[in-house]
């Protein structure tokens, strides 16, 4: 990999590694919805109500457990919601009623939930919350994207002939790696004060290749922090015998953060992308 050209390497970065399950985890959505389904159906009786406050009070008196389904109507998962206005500061508990029913009516009115229901802006709260859950689940794409890259790299590790638990390890901490290899990695953990975990470690020819992986579809300050951090890690590990730090990254998010990435590229000869994996770089470690 000597004399690599950064611009040529960056030009092979790809737009996405998304699979069909990346966008929405519907199993997670359905499970979350089922948690409130009974309570939501009870509250459905308020849809189109001309006397919604009195009917709401009757429901809470008879079925106080329906309170727990209210936060998700505001796309909130927390059981406590803080609100304030000229009438005071309140922290509503929706698991265990901590204010009068009149105060919860005030909450429903001021947040717009009574209007949503009484004016038939929504016709069915189960369907409504299904949509809310789909929206909230999109926040999990970042984590799913990280796992996609990890899984992709692991596939190439296995295709290169490495065996999990024997010649490669997943999510391994420095202390565990020291026990397995006998290496002293104090320089990487601030003499044990910092807990560091590598996504993968490959053992080959008495060398431990510690691998970090990530994929960025969009830019942001996180990318610059990551590049600087891994540059430091690469420099700190250069003088450790039988140890090599490897960074596998990709994604068009790096286009805007190219300067920091290039700085790391210039000092690190073991930084690779998906094209490098496709070209069999793991076989040539």
XYZ file of N, CA and C in Angstrom:
855
model
N 0.822 -1.203 0.000
C 0.000 0.000 0.000
C 0.865 1.267 0.000
N 2.121 1.106 -0.315
C 3.030 2.248 -0.309
C 2.672 3.215 -1.430
N 3.011 4.476 -1.187
C 2.815 5.535 -2.186
C 1.363 5.673 -2.636
N 0.460 5.461 -1.708
C -0.948 5.634 -2.057
C -1.260 7.116 -2.222
N -2.189 7.403 -3.117
C -2.620 8.771 -3.348
C -3.948 8.999 -2.629
N -3.986 9.980 -1.749
C -5.188 10.206 -0.935
C -6.408 10.500 -1.794
N -6.273 11.374 -2.768
C -7.422 11.746 -3.593
C -7.971 10.556 -4.375
N -7.078 9.717 -4.868
C -7.528 8.515 -5.579
C -8.263 7.574 -4.635
N -7.717 7.450 -3.424
C -8.329 6.574 -2.414
C -9.702 7.100 -2.010
N -9.791 8.408 -1.752
C -11.059 9.013 -1.340
C -12.116 8.892 -2.440
N -11.688 8.904 -3.688
C -12.635 8.829 -4.807
C -13.348 7.484 -4.879
N -12.839 6.474 -4.155
C -13.477 5.159 -4.165
C -14.462 4.975 -3.019
N -14.632 6.017 -2.190
C -15.600 5.938 -1.098
C -17.008 5.836 -1.686
N -17.883 5.117 -0.989
C -19.220 4.858 -1.518
C -20.291 5.593 -0.720
N -21.457 5.685 -1.329
C -22.550 6.480 -0.765
C -23.217 5.815 0.426
N -23.413 4.506 0.351
C -24.200 3.844 1.395
C -23.902 2.356 1.434
N -24.147 1.765 2.603
C -24.087 0.304 2.752
C -25.414 -0.205 3.320
N -26.450 0.619 3.190
C -27.745 0.292 3.778
C -28.328 -0.983 3.185
N -28.883 -1.825 4.072
C -29.641 -2.982 3.604
C -31.129 -2.674 3.754
N -31.982 -3.652 3.505
C -33.416 -3.393 3.509
C -33.978 -3.151 4.903
N -33.267 -3.593 5.948
C -33.734 -3.412 7.323
C -33.190 -2.136 7.960
N -32.368 -1.400 7.208
C -31.696 -0.230 7.768
C -32.658 0.920 8.076
N -33.625 1.147 7.230
C -34.435 2.361 7.311
C -35.415 2.347 8.470
N -36.146 1.251 8.645
C -37.073 1.125 9.766
C -37.015 -0.308 10.300
N -36.864 -0.430 11.602
C -36.934 -1.739 12.249
C -38.386 -1.955 12.669
N -39.164 -2.540 11.776
C -40.602 -2.653 12.043
C -40.908 -3.571 13.219
N -40.078 -4.565 13.478
C -40.316 -5.410 14.651
C -40.248 -4.577 15.925
N -39.281 -3.667 15.972
C -39.143 -2.778 17.119
C -40.346 -1.833 17.200
N -40.782 -1.330 16.053
C -41.945 -0.443 16.002
C -43.187 -1.150 16.531
N -43.422 -2.377 16.066
C -44.614 -3.110 16.490
C -44.571 -3.444 17.980
N -43.390 -3.806 18.471
C -43.261 -4.115 19.900
C -43.562 -2.896 20.764
N -43.048 -1.746 20.345
C -43.305 -0.515 21.093
C -44.783 -0.141 21.051
N -45.402 -0.327 19.883
C -46.818 -0.008 19.743
C -47.679 -0.897 20.629
N -47.347 -2.182 20.681
C -48.139 -3.132 21.469
C -48.146 -2.799 22.951
N -47.118 -2.095 23.397
C -47.027 -1.722 24.812
C -48.166 -0.784 25.220
N -48.695 -0.028 24.247
C -49.731 0.965 24.551
C -51.058 0.697 23.835
N -51.158 -0.413 23.159
C -52.295 -0.627 22.259
C -53.639 -0.586 22.988
N -53.741 -1.239 24.139
C -55.006 -1.267 24.881
C -55.386 0.130 25.340
N -54.403 0.847 25.909
C -54.661 2.197 26.416
C -55.033 3.160 25.294
N -54.389 3.002 24.139
C -54.698 3.863 23.002
C -56.118 3.627 22.494
N -56.537 2.389 22.515
C -57.907 2.085 22.080
C -58.935 2.664 23.045
N -58.598 2.718 24.321
C -59.490 3.359 25.293
C -59.588 4.855 24.991
N -58.443 5.482 24.741
C -58.435 6.919 24.442
C -59.084 7.232 23.100
N -59.209 6.235 22.243
C -59.868 6.446 20.948
C -61.307 6.922 21.109
N -61.897 6.654 22.273
C -63.279 7.096 22.509
C -63.381 8.618 22.565
N -62.232 9.293 22.686
C -62.219 10.761 22.733
C -62.210 11.388 21.344
N -61.961 10.593 20.322
C -61.901 11.123 18.961
C -63.270 11.679 18.567
N -63.306 12.949 18.230
C -64.555 13.582 17.826
C -65.447 14.006 18.978
N -64.961 13.882 20.213
C -65.771 14.210 21.384
C -66.114 15.706 21.431
N -67.377 16.011 21.783
C -67.810 17.392 21.946
C -67.655 17.853 23.392
N -67.368 16.900 24.266
C -67.203 17.216 25.687
C -65.946 16.515 26.201
N -64.837 16.801 25.517
C -63.643 15.979 25.667
C -63.027 16.043 27.057
N -63.090 17.194 27.729
C -62.442 17.295 29.036
C -63.151 16.431 30.070
N -64.468 16.484 30.091
C -65.216 15.660 31.044
C -65.027 14.178 30.737
N -65.026 13.822 29.452
C -64.847 12.421 29.081
C -63.429 11.935 29.430
N -62.449 12.821 29.245
C -61.074 12.467 29.608
C -60.976 12.207 31.108
N -61.618 13.059 31.901
C -61.588 12.880 33.357
C -62.215 11.547 33.749
N -63.300 11.190 33.109
C -63.972 9.919 33.403
C -63.070 8.737 33.072
N -62.370 8.824 31.941
C -61.466 7.737 31.539
C -60.341 7.577 32.546
N -59.728 8.686 32.957
C -58.595 8.603 33.885
C -59.044 8.064 35.239
N -60.245 8.423 35.673
C -60.765 7.903 36.944
C -61.007 6.399 36.865
N -61.533 5.964 35.733
C -61.874 4.544 35.588
C -60.692 3.701 35.131
N -59.864 4.290 34.236
C -58.703 3.559 33.705
C -57.438 4.419 33.860
N -56.959 4.585 35.079
C -55.798 5.469 35.301
C -54.544 5.041 34.545
N -54.488 3.766 34.158
C -53.308 3.265 33.440
C -53.193 3.859 32.036
N -54.272 4.463 31.536
C -54.191 5.063 30.205
C -53.243 6.262 30.182
N -52.951 6.814 31.336
C -52.016 7.940 31.393
C -50.669 7.601 30.764
N -50.243 6.356 30.912
C -48.902 5.979 30.452
C -48.750 6.078 28.938
N -49.888 6.112 28.223
C -49.822 6.171 26.752
C -49.767 7.602 26.226
N -49.898 8.581 27.092
C -49.955 9.970 26.625
C -48.617 10.494 26.105
N -47.480 10.231 26.779
C -46.213 10.779 26.262
C -45.920 10.408 24.813
N -46.248 9.178 24.401
C -45.924 8.767 23.039
C -46.749 9.549 22.021
N -47.890 10.131 22.459
C -48.674 10.980 21.551
C -47.911 12.245 21.200
N -46.923 12.590 22.038
C -46.055 13.745 21.788
C -44.672 13.304 21.333
N -44.573 12.052 20.905
C -43.297 11.484 20.451
C -42.245 11.521 21.553
N -42.699 11.267 22.795
C -41.788 11.219 23.942
C -41.841 9.825 24.549
N -40.651 9.280 24.861
C -40.600 7.970 25.500
C -40.510 8.078 27.026
N -40.104 9.252 27.508
C -39.955 9.419 28.946
C -41.308 9.348 29.659
N -41.297 8.864 30.891
C -42.518 8.783 31.680
C -42.834 10.092 32.393
N -41.865 11.004 32.405
C -42.064 12.306 33.022
C -41.828 13.398 31.982
N -42.693 14.386 31.974
C -42.584 15.479 31.016
C -42.669 16.808 31.762
N -41.707 17.661 31.511
C -41.650 18.973 32.159
C -42.298 20.024 31.264
N -43.128 20.866 31.858
C -43.747 21.988 31.142
C -43.838 23.196 32.071
N -43.745 24.367 31.482
C -43.935 25.585 32.272
C -44.601 26.665 31.435
N -45.323 27.522 32.126
C -45.901 28.716 31.515
C -46.145 29.721 32.639
N -46.966 30.721 32.390
C -47.216 31.748 33.408
C -47.933 31.197 34.634
N -48.534 30.020 34.491
C -49.266 29.417 35.615
C -48.390 28.519 36.488
N -47.115 28.373 36.114
C -46.233 27.597 36.967
C -45.378 26.587 36.223
N -44.562 25.870 36.994
C -43.684 24.835 36.466
C -44.180 23.474 36.952
N -44.281 22.545 36.029
C -44.835 21.233 36.375
C -44.001 20.120 35.734
N -43.848 19.035 36.469
C -43.210 17.829 35.944
C -44.208 16.686 36.086
N -44.880 16.420 34.989
C -45.958 15.437 34.994
C -45.412 14.016 34.976
N -45.949 13.190 35.865
C -45.593 11.773 35.875
C -46.744 11.003 35.232
N -46.434 10.213 34.216
C -47.479 9.479 33.497
C -47.513 7.993 33.865
N -46.658 7.604 34.773
C -46.737 6.248 35.325
C -47.558 6.244 36.605
N -47.363 7.276 37.403
C -48.080 7.413 38.658
C -48.542 8.857 38.777
N -49.835 9.046 38.781
C -50.408 10.391 38.781
C -49.888 11.220 39.957
N -49.294 12.358 39.651
C -48.746 13.213 40.707
C -49.402 14.584 40.788
N -50.405 14.823 39.935
C -51.190 16.057 39.982
C -52.671 15.694 39.878
N -53.511 16.650 40.077
C -54.949 16.433 39.939
C -55.290 16.134 38.482
N -56.447 15.500 38.306
C -56.893 15.222 36.935
C -57.106 16.526 36.176
N -57.550 17.570 36.887
C -57.719 18.871 36.241
C -56.397 19.375 35.661
N -55.289 19.109 36.370
C -53.984 19.559 35.888
C -53.569 18.771 34.648
N -53.911 17.467 34.618
C -53.619 16.670 33.425
C -54.490 17.133 32.244
N -55.704 17.574 32.550
C -56.543 18.161 31.499
C -55.875 19.412 30.934
N -55.286 20.188 31.817
C -54.589 21.403 31.394
C -53.434 21.026 30.470
N -52.730 19.977 30.810
C -51.624 19.474 29.978
C -52.137 19.093 28.588
N -53.215 18.335 28.566
C -53.770 17.877 27.286
C -54.244 19.049 26.433
N -54.804 20.038 27.086
C -55.320 21.195 26.358
C -54.179 22.055 25.805
N -53.209 22.350 26.663
C -52.135 23.266 26.272
C -51.165 22.641 25.271
N -50.989 21.341 25.316
C -50.094 20.687 24.344
C -50.772 20.498 22.987
N -52.086 20.682 22.938
C -52.802 20.536 21.675
C -53.387 19.158 21.455
N -53.248 18.260 22.440
C -53.743 16.893 22.257
C -55.271 16.835 22.244
N -55.927 17.661 23.072
C -57.390 17.683 23.028
C -57.893 18.129 21.652
N -57.261 19.128 21.094
C -57.660 19.608 19.763
C -57.432 18.525 18.718
N -56.308 17.836 18.824
C -55.990 16.758 17.890
C -57.100 15.715 17.868
N -57.643 15.407 19.057
C -58.649 14.357 19.179
C -60.050 14.861 18.882
N -60.430 15.971 19.497
C -61.816 16.434 19.369
C -62.146 16.888 17.950
N -61.168 17.406 17.249
C -61.405 17.883 15.878
C -61.173 16.812 14.818
N -60.989 15.583 15.275
C -60.790 14.443 14.367
C -59.620 14.651 13.412
N -58.597 15.364 13.882
C -57.398 15.525 13.063
C -56.728 14.167 12.881
N -56.857 13.319 13.891
C -56.519 11.899 13.745
C -57.785 11.100 14.010
N -57.922 9.989 13.329
C -59.125 9.180 13.472
C -58.894 7.943 14.327
N -57.632 7.556 14.453
C -57.332 6.351 15.231
C -55.950 6.509 15.860
N -55.879 6.447 17.181
C -54.622 6.685 17.883
C -53.615 5.550 17.684
N -54.095 4.356 17.427
C -53.166 3.248 17.171
C -52.406 3.505 15.877
N -53.124 3.910 14.847
C -52.476 4.233 13.571
C -51.555 5.448 13.727
N -52.023 6.413 14.496
C -51.231 7.623 14.731
C -49.905 7.282 15.405
N -49.967 6.462 16.455
C -48.742 6.101 17.188
C -47.846 5.201 16.345
N -48.443 4.413 15.467
C -47.626 3.631 14.535
C -46.734 4.577 13.736
N -47.303 5.669 13.252
C -46.519 6.654 12.508
C -45.468 7.327 13.386
N -45.855 7.637 14.617
C -44.898 8.242 15.554
C -43.717 7.306 15.782
N -44.014 6.032 15.976
C -42.955 5.051 16.250
C -42.027 4.885 15.042
N -42.585 4.921 13.844
C -41.739 4.852 12.646
C -40.790 6.040 12.625
N -41.317 7.224 12.948
C -40.471 8.413 12.982
C -39.383 8.321 14.033
N -39.745 7.866 15.224
C -38.753 7.745 16.288
C -37.704 6.689 15.963
N -38.143 5.637 15.287
C -37.201 4.565 14.950
C -36.132 5.030 13.981
N -36.433 6.059 13.189
C -35.425 6.562 12.254
C -34.194 7.080 12.986
N -34.367 7.455 14.261
C -33.212 7.899 15.053
C -32.220 6.767 15.288
N -32.683 5.532 15.112
C -31.801 4.387 15.330
C -30.941 4.047 14.130
N -31.105 4.795 13.034
C -30.340 4.470 11.830
C -28.845 4.622 12.053
N -28.453 5.592 12.870
C -27.031 5.805 13.123
C -26.410 4.552 13.733
N -27.087 3.988 14.737
C -26.576 2.763 15.364
C -26.622 1.595 14.394
N -27.714 1.511 13.619
C -27.807 0.414 12.656
C -26.722 0.534 11.595
N -26.412 1.782 11.211
C -25.353 1.992 10.226
C -24.016 1.524 10.743
N -23.756 1.800 12.028
C -22.506 1.344 12.634
C -22.411 -0.168 12.647
N -23.526 -0.819 12.974
C -23.538 -2.284 12.996
C -23.389 -2.854 11.594
N -23.962 -2.169 10.600
C -23.821 -2.636 9.220
C -22.355 -2.674 8.809
N -21.607 -1.625 9.171
C -20.194 -1.584 8.819
C -19.423 -2.657 9.569
N -19.722 -2.821 10.845
C -19.064 -3.868 11.628
C -19.328 -5.240 11.018
N -20.578 -5.495 10.662
C -20.936 -6.792 10.087
C -20.269 -7.013 8.733
N -20.183 -5.933 7.949
C -19.538 -6.037 6.639
C -18.061 -6.382 6.798
N -17.396 -5.684 7.719
C -15.974 -5.951 7.961
C -15.780 -7.371 8.479
N -16.665 -7.807 9.370
C -16.536 -9.161 9.915
C -16.665 -10.212 8.816
N -17.538 -9.952 7.857
C -17.685 -10.892 6.742
C -16.360 -11.031 5.986
N -15.685 -9.903 5.737
C -14.401 -9.960 5.038
C -13.331 -10.632 5.899
N -13.405 -10.442 7.211
C -12.465 -11.101 8.115
C -12.636 -12.615 8.020
N -13.888 -13.049 8.041
C -14.167 -14.487 7.962
C -13.802 -15.046 6.587
N -14.085 -14.278 5.531
C -13.748 -14.726 4.177
C -12.238 -14.856 3.995
N -11.481 -14.093 4.809
C -10.021 -14.174 4.727
C -9.477 -15.367 5.507
N -10.390 -16.119 6.137
C -9.984 -17.356 6.805
C -9.777 -17.265 8.299
N -10.065 -16.118 8.893
C -9.883 -15.978 10.341
C -11.083 -16.567 11.082
N -10.805 -17.142 12.246
C -11.815 -17.865 13.004
C -12.103 -17.122 14.308
N -13.389 -16.842 14.532
C -13.791 -16.090 15.718
C -13.426 -16.839 16.996
N -12.826 -16.139 17.939
C -12.430 -16.738 19.209
C -11.084 -17.403 19.162
N -10.515 -17.529 17.954
C -9.195 -18.157 17.814
C -8.202 -17.213 17.147
N -8.514 -16.812 15.925
C -7.592 -15.911 15.223
C -8.182 -14.516 15.039
N -9.437 -14.329 15.457
C -9.952 -12.962 15.527
C -10.971 -12.862 16.657
N -11.057 -11.667 17.211
C -11.935 -11.413 18.341
C -12.744 -10.146 18.079
N -13.971 -10.134 18.589
C -14.866 -9.000 18.363
C -15.099 -8.238 19.658
N -15.102 -6.899 19.566
C -15.358 -6.019 20.703
C -14.529 -6.428 21.913
N -13.250 -6.248 21.783
C -12.325 -6.685 22.817
C -11.629 -5.480 23.454
N -11.594 -5.470 24.776
C -10.966 -4.378 25.513
C -9.451 -4.595 25.576
N -8.740 -3.495 25.805
C -7.277 -3.558 25.835
C -6.778 -4.557 26.868
N -7.377 -4.560 28.058
C -6.916 -5.489 29.107
C -7.093 -6.936 28.676
N -8.210 -7.231 28.005
C -8.435 -8.588 27.501
C -7.404 -8.930 26.436
N -7.114 -7.961 25.573
C -6.139 -8.183 24.508
C -4.749 -8.430 25.093
N -4.413 -7.717 26.138
C -3.113 -7.919 26.796
C -3.004 -9.336 27.356
N -4.102 -9.840 27.921
C -4.092 -11.196 28.483
C -3.920 -12.247 27.388
N -4.583 -12.020 26.253
C -4.531 -12.985 25.158
C -3.160 -13.002 24.488
N -2.574 -11.816 24.314
C -1.345 -11.701 23.523
C -0.075 -11.529 24.347
N -0.221 -11.110 25.611
C 0.954 -10.827 26.425
C 1.584 -9.481 26.122
N 0.937 -8.700 25.261
C 1.448 -7.379 24.901
C 1.226 -6.378 26.035
N 2.074 -5.382 26.094
C 1.882 -4.271 27.019
C 1.351 -3.081 26.220
N 0.105 -2.729 26.483
C -0.553 -1.680 25.709
C -0.893 -0.471 26.583
N -0.104 -0.272 27.619
C -0.345 0.834 28.554
C -0.319 2.184 27.850
N 0.468 2.285 26.794
C 0.582 3.550 26.065
C -0.727 3.943 25.391
N -1.591 2.952 25.159
C -2.860 3.222 24.487
C -3.997 3.479 25.465
N -3.786 3.155 26.737
C -4.860 3.274 27.727
C -4.517 4.231 28.851
N -3.486 5.079 28.604
C -3.059 6.019 29.649
C -2.743 5.256 30.927
N -1.919 4.217 30.753
C -1.490 3.357 31.873
C -2.683 2.733 32.598
N -3.691 2.337 31.816
C -4.837 1.646 32.396
C -5.949 2.555 32.864
N -5.766 3.858 32.756
C -6.777 4.803 33.240
C -7.933 4.971 32.250
N -7.667 4.668 30.986
C -8.695 4.805 29.960
C -9.151 3.431 29.477
N -10.454 3.218 29.433
C -10.994 1.953 28.930
C -11.159 2.071 27.423
N -10.403 1.273 26.693
C -10.450 1.295 25.233
C -10.864 -0.064 24.709
N -11.772 -0.070 23.767
C -12.237 -1.320 23.179
C -12.130 -1.234 21.664
N -11.595 -2.268 21.051
C -11.479 -2.333 19.597
C -12.641 -3.141 19.031
N -13.087 -2.743 17.830
C -14.185 -3.478 17.197
C -13.766 -4.917 16.897
N -12.544 -5.071 16.368
C -12.010 -6.401 16.064
C -10.512 -6.428 16.337
N -10.018 -7.610 16.634
C -8.571 -7.837 16.689
C -8.279 -9.122 15.930
N -7.376 -9.020 14.972
C -6.937 -10.176 14.191
C -5.539 -10.562 14.646
N -5.312 -11.853 14.849
C -3.993 -12.352 15.209
C -3.397 -13.085 14.019
N -2.242 -12.606 13.556
C -1.593 -13.238 12.410
C -0.088 -13.008 12.486
N 0.666 -14.090 12.326
C 2.131 -14.015 12.340
C 2.658 -13.311 13.589
N 2.050 -13.657 14.742
C 2.453 -13.095 16.040
C 2.220 -11.600 16.155
N 1.389 -11.053 15.280
C 1.043 -9.631 15.335
C -0.450 -9.495 15.625
N -0.781 -8.569 16.531
C -2.184 -8.268 16.823
C -2.593 -7.036 16.022
N -3.548 -7.221 15.118
C -4.058 -6.112 14.316
C -5.367 -5.641 14.959
N -5.315 -4.499 15.620
C -6.496 -3.945 16.292
C -7.251 -3.057 15.312
N -8.524 -3.386 15.090
C -9.299 -2.747 14.023
C -10.448 -1.919 14.581
N -10.563 -0.694 14.085
C -11.733 0.145 14.343
C -12.463 0.347 13.015
N -13.792 0.334 13.055
C -14.578 0.486 11.828
C -15.641 1.558 11.998
N -15.944 2.265 10.935
C -17.084 3.183 10.923
C -17.427 3.568 9.493
N -18.645 4.052 9.332
C -19.130 4.484 8.023
C -19.956 5.746 8.242
N -19.660 6.789 7.471
C -20.352 8.051 7.656
C -21.036 8.482 6.354
N -22.360 8.551 6.403
C -23.110 8.992 5.229
C -23.196 10.508 5.154
N -23.032 11.175 6.294
C -23.113 12.641 6.318
C -21.975 13.210 7.154
N -21.676 14.478 6.927
C -20.562 15.112 7.611
C -20.989 15.644 8.971
N -20.004 16.116 9.743
C -20.271 16.669 11.070
C -19.000 16.713 11.877
N -19.049 17.348 13.033
C -17.856 17.490 13.872
C -17.334 16.146 14.360
N -18.219 15.152 14.461
C -17.817 13.826 14.924
C -16.707 13.234 14.051
N -16.773 13.482 12.754
C -15.782 12.916 11.838
C -14.400 13.487 12.109
N -14.329 14.798 12.321
C -13.032 15.413 12.598
C -12.454 14.908 13.914
N -13.311 14.740 14.910
C -12.860 14.213 16.202
C -12.342 12.792 16.044
N -13.056 11.998 15.250
C -12.646 10.606 15.025
C -11.292 10.545 14.323
N -11.130 11.352 13.282
C -9.870 11.358 12.533
C -8.700 11.757 13.429
N -8.888 12.788 14.236
C -7.811 13.226 15.138
C -7.499 12.167 16.177
N -8.546 11.546 16.704
C -8.367 10.516 17.728
C -7.598 9.322 17.181
N -7.948 8.890 15.974
C -7.282 7.718 15.398
C -5.876 8.053 14.915
N -5.653 9.299 14.546
C -4.293 9.725 14.213
C -3.406 9.597 15.445
N -3.917 10.060 16.587
C -3.178 9.947 17.846
C -2.931 8.490 18.199
N -3.951 7.671 18.045
C -3.828 6.243 18.364
C -2.797 5.573 17.468
N -2.788 5.937 16.199
C -1.823 5.359 15.261
C -0.396 5.736 15.645
N -0.200 6.987 16.030
C 1.141 7.450 16.412
C 1.590 6.809 17.721
N 0.660 6.687 18.675
C 0.992 6.093 19.976
C 1.345 4.613 19.849
N 0.788 3.954 18.863
C 0.992 2.505 18.748
C 2.170 2.126 17.855
N 2.794 3.104 17.207
C 3.864 2.803 16.249
C 5.054 2.089 16.878
N 5.331 2.389 18.120
C 6.509 1.806 18.773
C 6.200 0.563 19.591
N 4.992 0.054 19.467
C 4.624 -1.170 20.187
C 4.896 -2.359 19.279
N 5.815 -3.200 19.689
C 6.169 -4.371 18.881
C 4.996 -5.352 18.799
N 4.842 -5.962 17.641
C 3.826 -6.993 17.403
C 2.395 -6.465 17.576
N 2.236 -5.179 17.331
C 0.905 -4.566 17.406
C 0.750 -3.593 16.251
N -0.446 -3.610 15.640
C -0.709 -2.711 14.515
C -2.144 -2.203 14.619
N -2.293 -0.895 14.590
C -3.635 -0.307 14.599
C -4.142 -0.159 13.172
N -5.357 -0.645 12.926
C -5.965 -0.612 11.592
C -7.297 0.121 11.675
N -7.497 1.039 10.762
C -8.764 1.771 10.716
C -9.411 1.526 9.358
N -10.655 1.021 9.389
C -11.410 0.781 8.165
C -12.624 1.697 8.176
N -12.665 2.638 7.259
C -13.748 3.611 7.223
C -14.180 3.876 5.788
N -15.350 4.490 5.647
C -15.873 4.779 4.313
C -17.069 5.707 4.469
N -17.654 6.093 3.342
C -18.841 6.929 3.358
C -18.571 8.337 2.852
N -19.545 8.893 2.145
C -19.376 10.203 1.538
C -19.388 11.344 2.548
N -19.682 11.037 3.806
C -19.581 12.056 4.839
C -18.172 12.600 4.968
N -17.194 11.817 4.545
C -15.793 12.231 4.642
C -15.412 13.289 3.610
N -16.234 13.486 2.616
C -15.873 14.456 1.580
C -15.685 15.846 2.183
N -16.600 16.245 3.061
C -16.491 17.557 3.692
C -15.452 17.581 4.809
N -15.082 16.413 5.311
C -14.112 16.343 6.408
C -12.778 15.787 5.907
N -12.526 15.958 4.635
C -11.373 15.334 3.996
C -10.042 15.802 4.578
N -9.953 17.040 5.035
C -8.666 17.558 5.512
C -8.156 16.790 6.720
N -9.039 16.571 7.698
C -8.633 15.810 8.877
C -8.354 14.354 8.532
N -9.145 13.818 7.622
C -8.913 12.430 7.203
C -7.567 12.309 6.507
N -7.234 13.291 5.675
C -5.960 13.251 4.960
C -4.773 13.344 5.924
N -4.911 14.124 6.981
C -3.843 14.216 7.981
C -3.569 12.849 8.600
N -4.634 12.114 8.881
C -4.471 10.763 9.434
C -3.915 9.816 8.383
N -4.399 9.922 7.167
C -3.930 9.112 6.048
C -2.421 9.274 5.861
N -1.910 10.488 6.031
C -0.493 10.775 5.794
C 0.427 10.114 6.818
N -0.098 9.830 8.019
C 0.761 9.246 9.060
C 0.409 7.783 9.340
N -0.598 7.272 8.662
C -1.083 5.925 8.961
C -1.160 5.102 7.685
N -0.336 4.080 7.597
C -0.324 3.263 6.378
C -1.329 2.120 6.430
N -2.066 2.025 7.543
C -3.043 0.938 7.685
C -4.455 1.491 7.843
N -4.775 2.490 7.041
C -6.135 3.012 6.978
C -6.736 2.569 5.648
N -7.881 1.914 5.709
C -8.453 1.297 4.517
C -9.933 1.649 4.368
N -10.471 1.370 3.199
C -11.902 1.544 2.957
C -12.489 0.243 2.408
N -13.746 0.281 2.010
C -14.417 -0.934 1.540
C -13.791 -1.447 0.247
N -13.351 -0.550 -0.614
C -12.679 -0.969 -1.845
C -11.424 -1.779 -1.509
N -10.691 -1.364 -0.477
C -9.509 -2.117 -0.050
C -9.899 -3.512 0.430
N -11.020 -3.602 1.139
C -11.497 -4.913 1.587
C -11.831 -5.790 0.386
N -12.507 -5.195 -0.594
C -12.865 -5.935 -1.809
C -11.627 -6.413 -2.554
N -10.558 -5.638 -2.444
C -9.311 -5.993 -3.127
C -8.451 -6.967 -2.318
N -8.974 -7.407 -1.167
C -8.304 -8.451 -0.394
C -7.219 -7.977 0.550
N -7.348 -6.779 1.084
C -6.315 -6.250 1.969
C -6.123 -7.114 3.212
N -7.189 -7.728 3.708
C -7.053 -8.538 4.919
C -6.234 -9.794 4.677
N -6.195 -10.249 3.444
C -5.377 -11.401 3.124
C -3.886 -11.052 3.087
N -3.599 -9.743 2.975
C -2.222 -9.319 2.827
C -1.663 -8.642 4.077
N -2.362 -8.787 5.190
C -1.875 -8.177 6.425
C -0.480 -8.687 6.762
